[in-house]
XYZ file of C-alpha atoms in Angstrom:
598
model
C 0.000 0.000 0.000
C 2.966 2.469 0.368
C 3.916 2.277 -3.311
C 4.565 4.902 -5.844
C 4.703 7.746 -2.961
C 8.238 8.515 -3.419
C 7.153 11.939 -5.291
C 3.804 13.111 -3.721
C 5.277 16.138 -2.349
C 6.559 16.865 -5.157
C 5.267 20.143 -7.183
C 3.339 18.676 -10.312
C 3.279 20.709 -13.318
C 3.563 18.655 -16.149
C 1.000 17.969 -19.198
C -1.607 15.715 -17.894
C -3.545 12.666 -19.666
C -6.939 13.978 -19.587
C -8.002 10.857 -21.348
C -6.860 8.847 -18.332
C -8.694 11.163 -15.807
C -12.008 10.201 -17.700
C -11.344 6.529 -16.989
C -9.979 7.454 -13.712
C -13.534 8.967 -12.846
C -15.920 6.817 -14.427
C -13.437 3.368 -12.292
C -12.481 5.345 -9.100
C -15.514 3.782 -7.026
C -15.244 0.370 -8.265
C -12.017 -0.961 -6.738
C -10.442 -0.500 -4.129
C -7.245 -2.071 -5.188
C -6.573 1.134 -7.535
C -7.375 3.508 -4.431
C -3.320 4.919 -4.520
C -3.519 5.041 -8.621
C -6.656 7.318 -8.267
C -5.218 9.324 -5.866
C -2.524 9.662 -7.490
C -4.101 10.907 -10.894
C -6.737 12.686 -8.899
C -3.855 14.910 -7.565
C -1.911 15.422 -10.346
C -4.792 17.087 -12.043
C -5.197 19.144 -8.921
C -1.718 19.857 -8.669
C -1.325 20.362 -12.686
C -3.831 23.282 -12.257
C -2.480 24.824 -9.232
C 1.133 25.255 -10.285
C 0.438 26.456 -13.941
C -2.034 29.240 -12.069
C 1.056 30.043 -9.540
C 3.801 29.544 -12.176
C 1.406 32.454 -14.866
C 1.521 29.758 -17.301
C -2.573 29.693 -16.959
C -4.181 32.712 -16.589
C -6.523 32.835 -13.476
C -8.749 35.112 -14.023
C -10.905 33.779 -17.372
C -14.529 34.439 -17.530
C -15.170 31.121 -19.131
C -14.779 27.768 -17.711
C -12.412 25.997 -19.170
C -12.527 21.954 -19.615
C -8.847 22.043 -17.873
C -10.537 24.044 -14.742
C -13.299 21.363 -15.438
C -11.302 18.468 -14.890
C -9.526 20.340 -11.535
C -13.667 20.980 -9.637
C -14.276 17.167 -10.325
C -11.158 16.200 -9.303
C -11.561 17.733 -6.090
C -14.846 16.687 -5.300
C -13.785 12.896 -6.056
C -10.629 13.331 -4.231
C -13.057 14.318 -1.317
C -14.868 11.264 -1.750
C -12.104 8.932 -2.046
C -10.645 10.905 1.336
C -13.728 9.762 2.782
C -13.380 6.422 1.937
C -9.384 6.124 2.929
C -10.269 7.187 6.533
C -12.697 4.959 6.750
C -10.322 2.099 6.090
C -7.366 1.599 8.195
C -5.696 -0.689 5.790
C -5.263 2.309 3.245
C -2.496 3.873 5.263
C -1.977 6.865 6.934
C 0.639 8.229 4.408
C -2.222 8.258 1.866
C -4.648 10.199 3.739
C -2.022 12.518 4.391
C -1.455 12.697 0.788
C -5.076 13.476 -0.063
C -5.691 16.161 3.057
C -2.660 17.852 2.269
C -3.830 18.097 -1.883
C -7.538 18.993 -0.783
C -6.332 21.927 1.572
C -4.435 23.358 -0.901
C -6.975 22.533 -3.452
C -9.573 24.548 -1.115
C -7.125 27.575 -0.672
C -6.699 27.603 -4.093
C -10.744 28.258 -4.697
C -11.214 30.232 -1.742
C -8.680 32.456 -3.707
C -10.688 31.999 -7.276
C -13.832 32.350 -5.601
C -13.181 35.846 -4.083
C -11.624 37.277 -7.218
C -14.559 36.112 -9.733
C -16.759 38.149 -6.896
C -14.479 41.069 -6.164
C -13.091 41.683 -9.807
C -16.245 40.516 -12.221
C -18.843 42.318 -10.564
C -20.688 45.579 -12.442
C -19.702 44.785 -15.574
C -22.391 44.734 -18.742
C -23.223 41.848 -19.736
C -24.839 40.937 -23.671
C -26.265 37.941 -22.140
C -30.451 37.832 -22.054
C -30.152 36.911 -18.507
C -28.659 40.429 -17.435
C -32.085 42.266 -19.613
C -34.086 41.881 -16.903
C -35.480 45.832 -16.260
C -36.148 45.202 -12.668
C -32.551 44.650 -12.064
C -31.248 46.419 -14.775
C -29.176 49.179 -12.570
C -27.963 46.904 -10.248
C -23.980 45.706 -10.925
C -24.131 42.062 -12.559
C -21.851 39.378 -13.127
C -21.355 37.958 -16.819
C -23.455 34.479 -17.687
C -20.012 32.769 -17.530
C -18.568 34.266 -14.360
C -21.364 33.077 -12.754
C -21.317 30.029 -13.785
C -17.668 29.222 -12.675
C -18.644 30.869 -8.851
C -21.155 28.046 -9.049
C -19.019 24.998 -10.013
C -16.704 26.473 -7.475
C -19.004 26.318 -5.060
C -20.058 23.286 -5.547
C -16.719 21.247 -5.134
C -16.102 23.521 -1.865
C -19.451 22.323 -0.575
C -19.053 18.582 -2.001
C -15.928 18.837 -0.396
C -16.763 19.732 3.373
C -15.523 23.122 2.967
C -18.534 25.270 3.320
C -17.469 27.422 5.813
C -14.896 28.432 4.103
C -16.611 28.810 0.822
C -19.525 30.643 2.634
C -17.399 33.279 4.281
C -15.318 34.325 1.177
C -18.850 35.087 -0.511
C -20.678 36.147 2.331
C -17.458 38.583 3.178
C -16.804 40.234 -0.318
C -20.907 40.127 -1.340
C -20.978 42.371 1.775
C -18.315 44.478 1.265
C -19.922 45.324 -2.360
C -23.346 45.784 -0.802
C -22.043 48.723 1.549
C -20.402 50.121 -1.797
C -23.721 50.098 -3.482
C -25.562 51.761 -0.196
C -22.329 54.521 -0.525
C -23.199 55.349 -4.197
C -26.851 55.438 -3.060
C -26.033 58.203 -0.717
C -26.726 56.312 2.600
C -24.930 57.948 5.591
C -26.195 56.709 8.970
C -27.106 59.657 11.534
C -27.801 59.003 14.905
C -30.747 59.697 16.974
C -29.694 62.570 18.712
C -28.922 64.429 15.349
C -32.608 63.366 14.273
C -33.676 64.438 17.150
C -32.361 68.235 16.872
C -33.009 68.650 13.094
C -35.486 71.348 11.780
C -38.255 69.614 9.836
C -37.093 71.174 6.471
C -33.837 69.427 7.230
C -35.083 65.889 8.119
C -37.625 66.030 5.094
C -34.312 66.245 2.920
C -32.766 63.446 4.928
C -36.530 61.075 4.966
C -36.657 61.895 0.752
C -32.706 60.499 0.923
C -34.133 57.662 2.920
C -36.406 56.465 1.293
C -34.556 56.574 -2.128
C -31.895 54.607 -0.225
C -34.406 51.798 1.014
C -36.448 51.504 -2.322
C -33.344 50.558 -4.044
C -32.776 48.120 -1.433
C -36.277 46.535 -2.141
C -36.457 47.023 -5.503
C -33.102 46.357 -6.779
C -29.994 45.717 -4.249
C -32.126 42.790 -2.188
C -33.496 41.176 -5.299
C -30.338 41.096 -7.320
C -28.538 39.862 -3.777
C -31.291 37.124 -3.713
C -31.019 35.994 -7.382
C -26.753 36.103 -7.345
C -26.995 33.638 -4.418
C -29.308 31.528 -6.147
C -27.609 31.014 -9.128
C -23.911 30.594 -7.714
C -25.539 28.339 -4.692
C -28.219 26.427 -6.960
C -27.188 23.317 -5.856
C -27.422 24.105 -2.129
C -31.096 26.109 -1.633
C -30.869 26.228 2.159
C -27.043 28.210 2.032
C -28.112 30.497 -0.440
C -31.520 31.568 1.955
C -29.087 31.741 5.076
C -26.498 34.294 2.915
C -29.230 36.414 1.870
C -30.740 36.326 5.086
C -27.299 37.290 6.623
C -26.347 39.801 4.475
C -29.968 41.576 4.625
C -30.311 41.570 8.003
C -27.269 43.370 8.125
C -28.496 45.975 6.094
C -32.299 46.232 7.081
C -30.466 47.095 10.760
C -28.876 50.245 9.458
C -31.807 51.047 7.260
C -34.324 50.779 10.884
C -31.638 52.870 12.655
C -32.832 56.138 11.158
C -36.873 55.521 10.753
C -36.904 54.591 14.965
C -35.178 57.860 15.299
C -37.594 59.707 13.073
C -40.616 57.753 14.690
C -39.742 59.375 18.052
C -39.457 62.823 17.027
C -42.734 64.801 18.093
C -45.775 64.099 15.557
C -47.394 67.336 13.399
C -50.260 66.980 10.622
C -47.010 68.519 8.085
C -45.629 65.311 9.220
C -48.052 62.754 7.758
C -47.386 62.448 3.919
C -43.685 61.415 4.878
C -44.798 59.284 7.402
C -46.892 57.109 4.640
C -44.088 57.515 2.890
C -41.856 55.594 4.881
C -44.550 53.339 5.733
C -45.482 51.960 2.475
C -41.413 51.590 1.953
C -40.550 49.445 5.122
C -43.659 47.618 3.562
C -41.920 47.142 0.675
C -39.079 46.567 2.166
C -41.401 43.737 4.256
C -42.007 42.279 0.742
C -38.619 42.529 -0.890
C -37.180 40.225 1.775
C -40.230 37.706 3.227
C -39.918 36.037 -0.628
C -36.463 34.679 1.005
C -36.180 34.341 4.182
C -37.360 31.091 5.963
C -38.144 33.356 9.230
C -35.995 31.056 11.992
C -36.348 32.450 15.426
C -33.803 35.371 14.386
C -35.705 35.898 10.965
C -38.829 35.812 12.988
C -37.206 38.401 15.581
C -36.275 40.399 12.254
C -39.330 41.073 10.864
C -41.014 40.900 14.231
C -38.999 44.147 14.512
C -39.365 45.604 11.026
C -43.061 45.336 11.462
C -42.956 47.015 14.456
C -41.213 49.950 13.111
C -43.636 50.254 10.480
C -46.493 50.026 13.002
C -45.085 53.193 14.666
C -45.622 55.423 11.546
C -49.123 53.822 11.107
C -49.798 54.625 15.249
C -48.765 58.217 14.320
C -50.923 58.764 11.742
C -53.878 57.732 13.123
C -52.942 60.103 15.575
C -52.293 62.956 13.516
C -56.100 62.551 12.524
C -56.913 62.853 15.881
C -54.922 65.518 16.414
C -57.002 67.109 13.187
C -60.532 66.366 14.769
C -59.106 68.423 18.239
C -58.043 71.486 15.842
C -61.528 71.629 14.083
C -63.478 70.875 17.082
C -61.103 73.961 19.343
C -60.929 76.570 15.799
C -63.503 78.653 17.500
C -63.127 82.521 15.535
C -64.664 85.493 16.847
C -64.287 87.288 13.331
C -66.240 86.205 10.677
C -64.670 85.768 7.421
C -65.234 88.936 4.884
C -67.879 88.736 2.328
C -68.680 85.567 3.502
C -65.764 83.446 1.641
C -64.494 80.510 2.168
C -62.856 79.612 5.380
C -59.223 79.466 5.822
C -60.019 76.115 7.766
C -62.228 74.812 5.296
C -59.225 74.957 2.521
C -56.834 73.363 5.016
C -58.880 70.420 5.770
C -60.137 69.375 2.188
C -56.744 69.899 1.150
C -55.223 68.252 3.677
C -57.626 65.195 3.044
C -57.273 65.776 -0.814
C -53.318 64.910 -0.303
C -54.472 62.484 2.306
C -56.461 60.090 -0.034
C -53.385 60.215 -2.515
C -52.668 57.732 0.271
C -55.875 55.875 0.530
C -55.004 52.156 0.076
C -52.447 53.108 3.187
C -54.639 54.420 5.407
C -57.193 51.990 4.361
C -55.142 48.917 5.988
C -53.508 51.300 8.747
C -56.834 51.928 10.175
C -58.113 48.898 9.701
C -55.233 47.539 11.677
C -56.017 50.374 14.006
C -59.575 48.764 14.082
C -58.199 45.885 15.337
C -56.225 46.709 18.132
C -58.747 48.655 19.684
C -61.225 46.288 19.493
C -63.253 48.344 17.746
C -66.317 46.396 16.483
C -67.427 46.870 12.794
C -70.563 48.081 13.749
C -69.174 51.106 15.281
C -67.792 52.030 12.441
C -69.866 51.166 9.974
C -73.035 53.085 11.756
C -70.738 55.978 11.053
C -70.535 55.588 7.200
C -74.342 53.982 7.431
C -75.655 57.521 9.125
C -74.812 59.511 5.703
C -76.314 55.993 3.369
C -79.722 55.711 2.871
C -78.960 52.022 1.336
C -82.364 51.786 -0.225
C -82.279 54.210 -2.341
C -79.095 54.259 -3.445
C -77.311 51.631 -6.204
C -74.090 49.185 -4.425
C -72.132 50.904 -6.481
C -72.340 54.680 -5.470
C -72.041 54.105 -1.387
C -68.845 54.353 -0.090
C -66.885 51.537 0.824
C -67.689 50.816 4.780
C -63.642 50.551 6.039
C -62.441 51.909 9.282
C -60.622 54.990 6.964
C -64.203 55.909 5.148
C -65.542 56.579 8.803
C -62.899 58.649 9.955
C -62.917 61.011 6.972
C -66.898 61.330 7.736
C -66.397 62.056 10.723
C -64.558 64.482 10.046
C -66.548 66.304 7.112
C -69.286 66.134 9.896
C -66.810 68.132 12.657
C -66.085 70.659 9.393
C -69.709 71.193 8.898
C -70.605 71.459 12.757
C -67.293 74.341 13.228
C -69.024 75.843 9.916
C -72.903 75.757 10.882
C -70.972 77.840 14.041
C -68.725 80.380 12.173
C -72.260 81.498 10.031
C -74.121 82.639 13.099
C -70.651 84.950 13.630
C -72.879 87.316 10.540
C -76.107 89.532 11.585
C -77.147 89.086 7.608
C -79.247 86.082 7.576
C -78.236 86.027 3.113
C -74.856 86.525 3.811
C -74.793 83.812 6.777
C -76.581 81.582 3.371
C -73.938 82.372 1.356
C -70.624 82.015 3.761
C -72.274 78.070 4.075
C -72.787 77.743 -0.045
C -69.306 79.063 -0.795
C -68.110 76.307 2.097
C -69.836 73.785 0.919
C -69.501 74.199 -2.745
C -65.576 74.071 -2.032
C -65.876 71.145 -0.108
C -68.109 69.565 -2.473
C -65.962 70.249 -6.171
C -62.541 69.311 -3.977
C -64.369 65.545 -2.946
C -65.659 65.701 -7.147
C -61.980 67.009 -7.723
C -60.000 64.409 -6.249
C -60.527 60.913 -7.859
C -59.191 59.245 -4.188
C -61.607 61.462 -2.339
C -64.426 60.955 -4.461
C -63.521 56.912 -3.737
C -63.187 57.380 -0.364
C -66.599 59.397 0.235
C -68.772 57.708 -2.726
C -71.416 59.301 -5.148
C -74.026 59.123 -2.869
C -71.929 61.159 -0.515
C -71.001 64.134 -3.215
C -75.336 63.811 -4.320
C -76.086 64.644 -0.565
C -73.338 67.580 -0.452
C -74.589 69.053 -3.829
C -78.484 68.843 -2.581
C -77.265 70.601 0.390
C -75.606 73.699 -1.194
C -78.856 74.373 -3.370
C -80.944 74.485 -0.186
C -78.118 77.027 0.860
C -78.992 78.890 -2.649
C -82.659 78.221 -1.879
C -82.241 79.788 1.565
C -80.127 82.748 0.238
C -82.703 83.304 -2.717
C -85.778 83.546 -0.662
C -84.319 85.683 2.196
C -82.888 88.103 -0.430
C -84.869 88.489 -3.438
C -88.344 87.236 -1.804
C -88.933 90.752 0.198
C -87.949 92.581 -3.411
C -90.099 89.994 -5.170
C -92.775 90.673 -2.930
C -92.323 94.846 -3.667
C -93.310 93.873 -7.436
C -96.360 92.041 -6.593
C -99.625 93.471 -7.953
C -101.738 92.692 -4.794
C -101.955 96.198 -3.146
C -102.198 98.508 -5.730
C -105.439 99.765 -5.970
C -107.153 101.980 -3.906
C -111.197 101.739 -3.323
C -110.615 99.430 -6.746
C -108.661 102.466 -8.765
C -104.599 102.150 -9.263
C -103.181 105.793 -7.510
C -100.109 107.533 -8.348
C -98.933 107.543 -4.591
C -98.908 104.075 -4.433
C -96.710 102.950 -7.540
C -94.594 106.178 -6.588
C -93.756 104.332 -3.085
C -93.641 101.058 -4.859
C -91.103 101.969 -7.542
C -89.092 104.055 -4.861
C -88.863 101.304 -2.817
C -87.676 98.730 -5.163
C -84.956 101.155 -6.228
C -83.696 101.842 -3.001
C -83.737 97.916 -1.656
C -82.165 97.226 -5.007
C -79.638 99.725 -4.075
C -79.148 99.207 -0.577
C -78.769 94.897 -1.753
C -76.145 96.187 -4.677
C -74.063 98.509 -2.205
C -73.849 95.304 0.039
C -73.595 92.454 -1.664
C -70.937 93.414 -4.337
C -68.701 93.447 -1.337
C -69.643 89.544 -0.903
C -67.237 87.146 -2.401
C -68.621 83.618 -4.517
C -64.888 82.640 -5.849
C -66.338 79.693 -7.545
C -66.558 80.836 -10.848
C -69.826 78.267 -11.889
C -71.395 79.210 -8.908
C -71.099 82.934 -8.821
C -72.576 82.389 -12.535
C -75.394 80.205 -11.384
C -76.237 82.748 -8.486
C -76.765 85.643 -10.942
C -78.609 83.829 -13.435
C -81.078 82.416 -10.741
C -81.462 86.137 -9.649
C -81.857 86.930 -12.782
C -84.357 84.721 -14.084
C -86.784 85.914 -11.358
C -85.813 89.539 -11.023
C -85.916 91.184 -14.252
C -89.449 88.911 -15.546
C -90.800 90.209 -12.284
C -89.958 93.554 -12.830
C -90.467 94.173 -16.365
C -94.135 92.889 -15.468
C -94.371 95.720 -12.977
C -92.808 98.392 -15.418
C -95.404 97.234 -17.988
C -98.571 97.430 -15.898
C -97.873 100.590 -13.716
C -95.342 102.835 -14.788
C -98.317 104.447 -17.307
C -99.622 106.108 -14.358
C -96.075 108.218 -13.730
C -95.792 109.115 -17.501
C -97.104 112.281 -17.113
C -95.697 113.029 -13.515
C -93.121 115.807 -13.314
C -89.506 113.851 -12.306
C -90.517 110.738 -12.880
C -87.173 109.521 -13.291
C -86.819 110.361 -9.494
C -89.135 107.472 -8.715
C -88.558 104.696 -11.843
C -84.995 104.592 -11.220
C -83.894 101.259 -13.151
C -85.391 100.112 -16.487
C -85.673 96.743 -16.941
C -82.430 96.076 -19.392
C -80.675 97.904 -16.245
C -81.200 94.786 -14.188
C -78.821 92.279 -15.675
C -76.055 94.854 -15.272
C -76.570 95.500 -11.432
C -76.869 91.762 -11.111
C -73.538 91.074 -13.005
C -71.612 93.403 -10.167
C -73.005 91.194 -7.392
C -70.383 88.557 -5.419
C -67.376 90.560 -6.577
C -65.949 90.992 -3.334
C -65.209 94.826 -4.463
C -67.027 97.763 -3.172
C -66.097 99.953 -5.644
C -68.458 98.376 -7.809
C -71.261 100.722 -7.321
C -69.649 103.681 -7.601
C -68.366 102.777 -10.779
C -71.627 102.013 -12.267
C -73.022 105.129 -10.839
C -69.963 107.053 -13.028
């Protein structure tokens, strides 16, 4: 059994019979009587390799596999096997054993060597290969086709040959080494909490936007591309490949927490809440990008366990910030009312605010249904909420609001808006300018829910059909309070006199339609209707009763004043006059008047 060991020590770096190693292979199991021969060849091949690589004879660093660095992975892996078998028989010798150890561990140093260049000096490059066209990785540094291929075959014979650790740390080392590159040319610089903690808001919005660039990649591109190089170079051994990834992503995801627990404790503002969804729909993403590998062990559990929890903070604080919203509508008690009875400086902050809001809907929707949840609030609380504004009979499935947790709270607080409003219109004396201060309010309320596809979602049809009926009963209000008492000055009842028409009475009549036309002209062209359609509607409305009414009164009694001396004094307005003093009405300007008097 000692034979033909005079020269294993010896460096090998002649040709080899490649020929021979094929026969070598496809024999080495069956017997046991050729055990030195095999090792023997086996380790020349190794050898062969090793030197030529050392010597510069080979170059080491080809993309392609060669058959030559072929022959060298299956040589080591049945090397290893034929190890195996040599220790388990005493009669092979020790000198043997020693032989094949000593040709493995330099075999495995070798690799570990070829292994961390292919990762270190082939990675970013373009590849032509279809396999690199992928968009969804397309800006993320890739390996050629063929360099992967030879990390894998490498791998392989490490693994086959009980060198995993080895193999595992020389990836797991330099695939984390490029990772922290990737996060430096992504602009990710860790701050600590303290610095977080004393930054103006303009400031940390900066540093959130960089955040959240920094974490999408991660999820979209870094932790996918990660996932897929371990995959292919690991193919053969699933369960490594899920532990590198896991490794290497937990490493990251740590760093990436650091700075959204800091921001979670700084103190909560409505400003706040758009970058708050922000980063909660990207640690949600960030969720996804790295559940599709990780087989969630007690520390993958304790992982996510704490990603989720981080997450959960942002969704907390929102749901807070609209409670902090009901408190300001329900305390936003004015003294002054608003001039010309606009809209409300609160009314544009809160439809705005919920306009940017629902940009966010399918967020909020599972935040506060979550929210739901942990405060064991029953469905039917909730849903009475949304049910209160539904008459469900009348109304088609498909124009009431969805019933979620998130459709109740924006209800509630349109209904806190109105009930703040309702109060702010008994701040005027005018009973038609308290009418229109509520239809200006409620028209804006009603065209931003029409205006905002989320809101309109959020809310339903049936919703925006009970807003709109509401606004004309503010028109209806405004119309009757206004224009009835002038109406009622061009009625015919009360014009005769013992059954004859008399000059005194058409003279008061006609004087007293010109001044309360006046006296309505001088005040309401100082009221404001910014809505352009409405402002139209108003006048035409006015209009269409007004000027019939009047030119019915001109036609009947202004014969009797023909004759009478100034009777311009009393007929003030003819009918064509109307439309004009009409059209200077809701300006906001009280300069109107004068100017139409010049």
């Amino acid at each position: 059994m000692e034979k033909n060991t005079s020269h294993i020590n010896q460096p090998v770096c002649e040709d080899v019979d490649y020929n021979r190693f094929k026969n070598t292979v496809s024999t080495s199991d069956d017997d046991p009587s050729e055990l030195p021969e095999n090792v023997e060849n086996f380790s020349k091949i190794i050898e062969s390799r090793i030197a030529k690589c050392n010597s510069g004879e080979t170059p080491t660093r080809l993309e392609k596999m060669t058959e030559e660095e072929s022959f060298f992975l299956e040589a080591v892996m049945h090397l290893s096997k034929l190890t195996n078998t040599i220790s388990k028989s005493p009669s092979a010798g020790s000198t043997l054993l020693s032989r094949t150890n000593m040709v493995l561990q330099r075999a495995m140093t070798f690799m570990e060597e070829e292994l961390r260049t292919l990762l270190e000096d082939f990675g970013g490059r373009r590849s032509n290969s279809k396999v690199d066209k992928n968009p969804e990785f397309e800006d993320y540094p890739s390996y050629p086709l063929e360099v992967v291929t030879r990390m894998n075959r490498i791998a392989t014979a490490m693994i086959s040959a009980g060198f995993e650790t080895a193999c595992c740390q020389v990836y797991s080392i330099s695939r984390r080494n490029a990772l922290y590159e990737q996060m430096k040319m992504i602009e990710f610089e860790k701050i600590n909490v303290d610095d977080v903690q004393r930054m103006s808001w303009d400031s940390l919005e900066g540093e959130i936007t960089r955040w959240i660039n920094v974490a999408r990649s991660c999820s979209n591109t870094l932790f996918p591309g990660e996932r897929r190089l371990g995959e292919s170079v690991f193919s053969d051994s699933p369960m490594i490949s899920q532990s590198l990834f896991n490794n290497l992503a937990r490493s990251i995801v740590i760093q990436i927490l650091d700075f959204a627990e800091a921001v979670s404790r700084t103190k909560r503002s409505a400003e706040k809440l758009f970058k708050y969804l922000d980063i909660y729909d990207t640690i949600s993403d960030l969720i996804h990008a790295i559940s599709e590998s990780l087989s969630f062990n007690d520390s993958e559990h304790e992982l996510k366990s704490e990603i989720l929890a981080t997450r959960d903070r942002f969704g907390e604080a929102a749901v807070n910030i609209f409670c902090d919203l009901e408190n300001s509508i329900k305390n936003d008690a004015a003294r002054t009312p608003v001039p010309g009875g606009a809209v409300h400086p609160l009314t544009r902050y809160v439809m705005n605010y919920l306009k940017y809001a629902c940009e966010y809907k399918d967020t909020l929707k599972h935040i506060f249904k979550e929210h739901a949840k942990l405060a064991a609030m029953s469905p039917s609380k909730w849903k009475s909420s949304v049910d209160d504004h539904v008459d469900k009979e009348s109304e088609s499935p498909q124009d009431v609001a969805e019933t979620t947790p998130l459709t109740a709270q924006l209800m509630t607080i349109m209904d806190l808006l109105d009930a703040n409003l309702e109060a702010k219109s008994n701040l005027y004396r005018d009973s038609s300018l308290r009418d229109i201060f509520l239809m200006n309010n409620g028209r804006y309320i009603l065209q931003k829910a029409k205006g905002s596809t989320e809101v309109r979602q959020v809310m339903g049809d049936t919703w925006c059909r009970r807003r709109s009926t509401t606004v004309r009963q503010y028109h209806k209000n405004y119309q009757r309070e206004t224009w009835g008492r002038v109406l009622q000055i061009l009625s015919h009842d009360g014009m005769q006199v013992n059954g004859k028409v008399t000059k005194p009475v058409v003279k008061e009549r006609f004087k007293n339609f010109s001044t309360m036309l006046d006296e309505i002209h001088r005040t309401q062209s100082t009221w404001v209707v910014s809505d352009e359609q409405l402002r139209s509607e108003l006048r035409v409305s006015i209009s269409a009763v007004l000027i019939p009414a009047y030119r019915s009164f001109c036609g009947r009694f202004r014969q009797y004043l023909d004759n009478t001396k100034h009777s311009d004094k009393y007929i003030k307005y003819q009918p064509e006059d109307i439309e004009t003093l009409v059209e200077g009405l809701f300006d906001g300007n009280p300069a109107s008047m004068a100017r139409r008097k010049a």
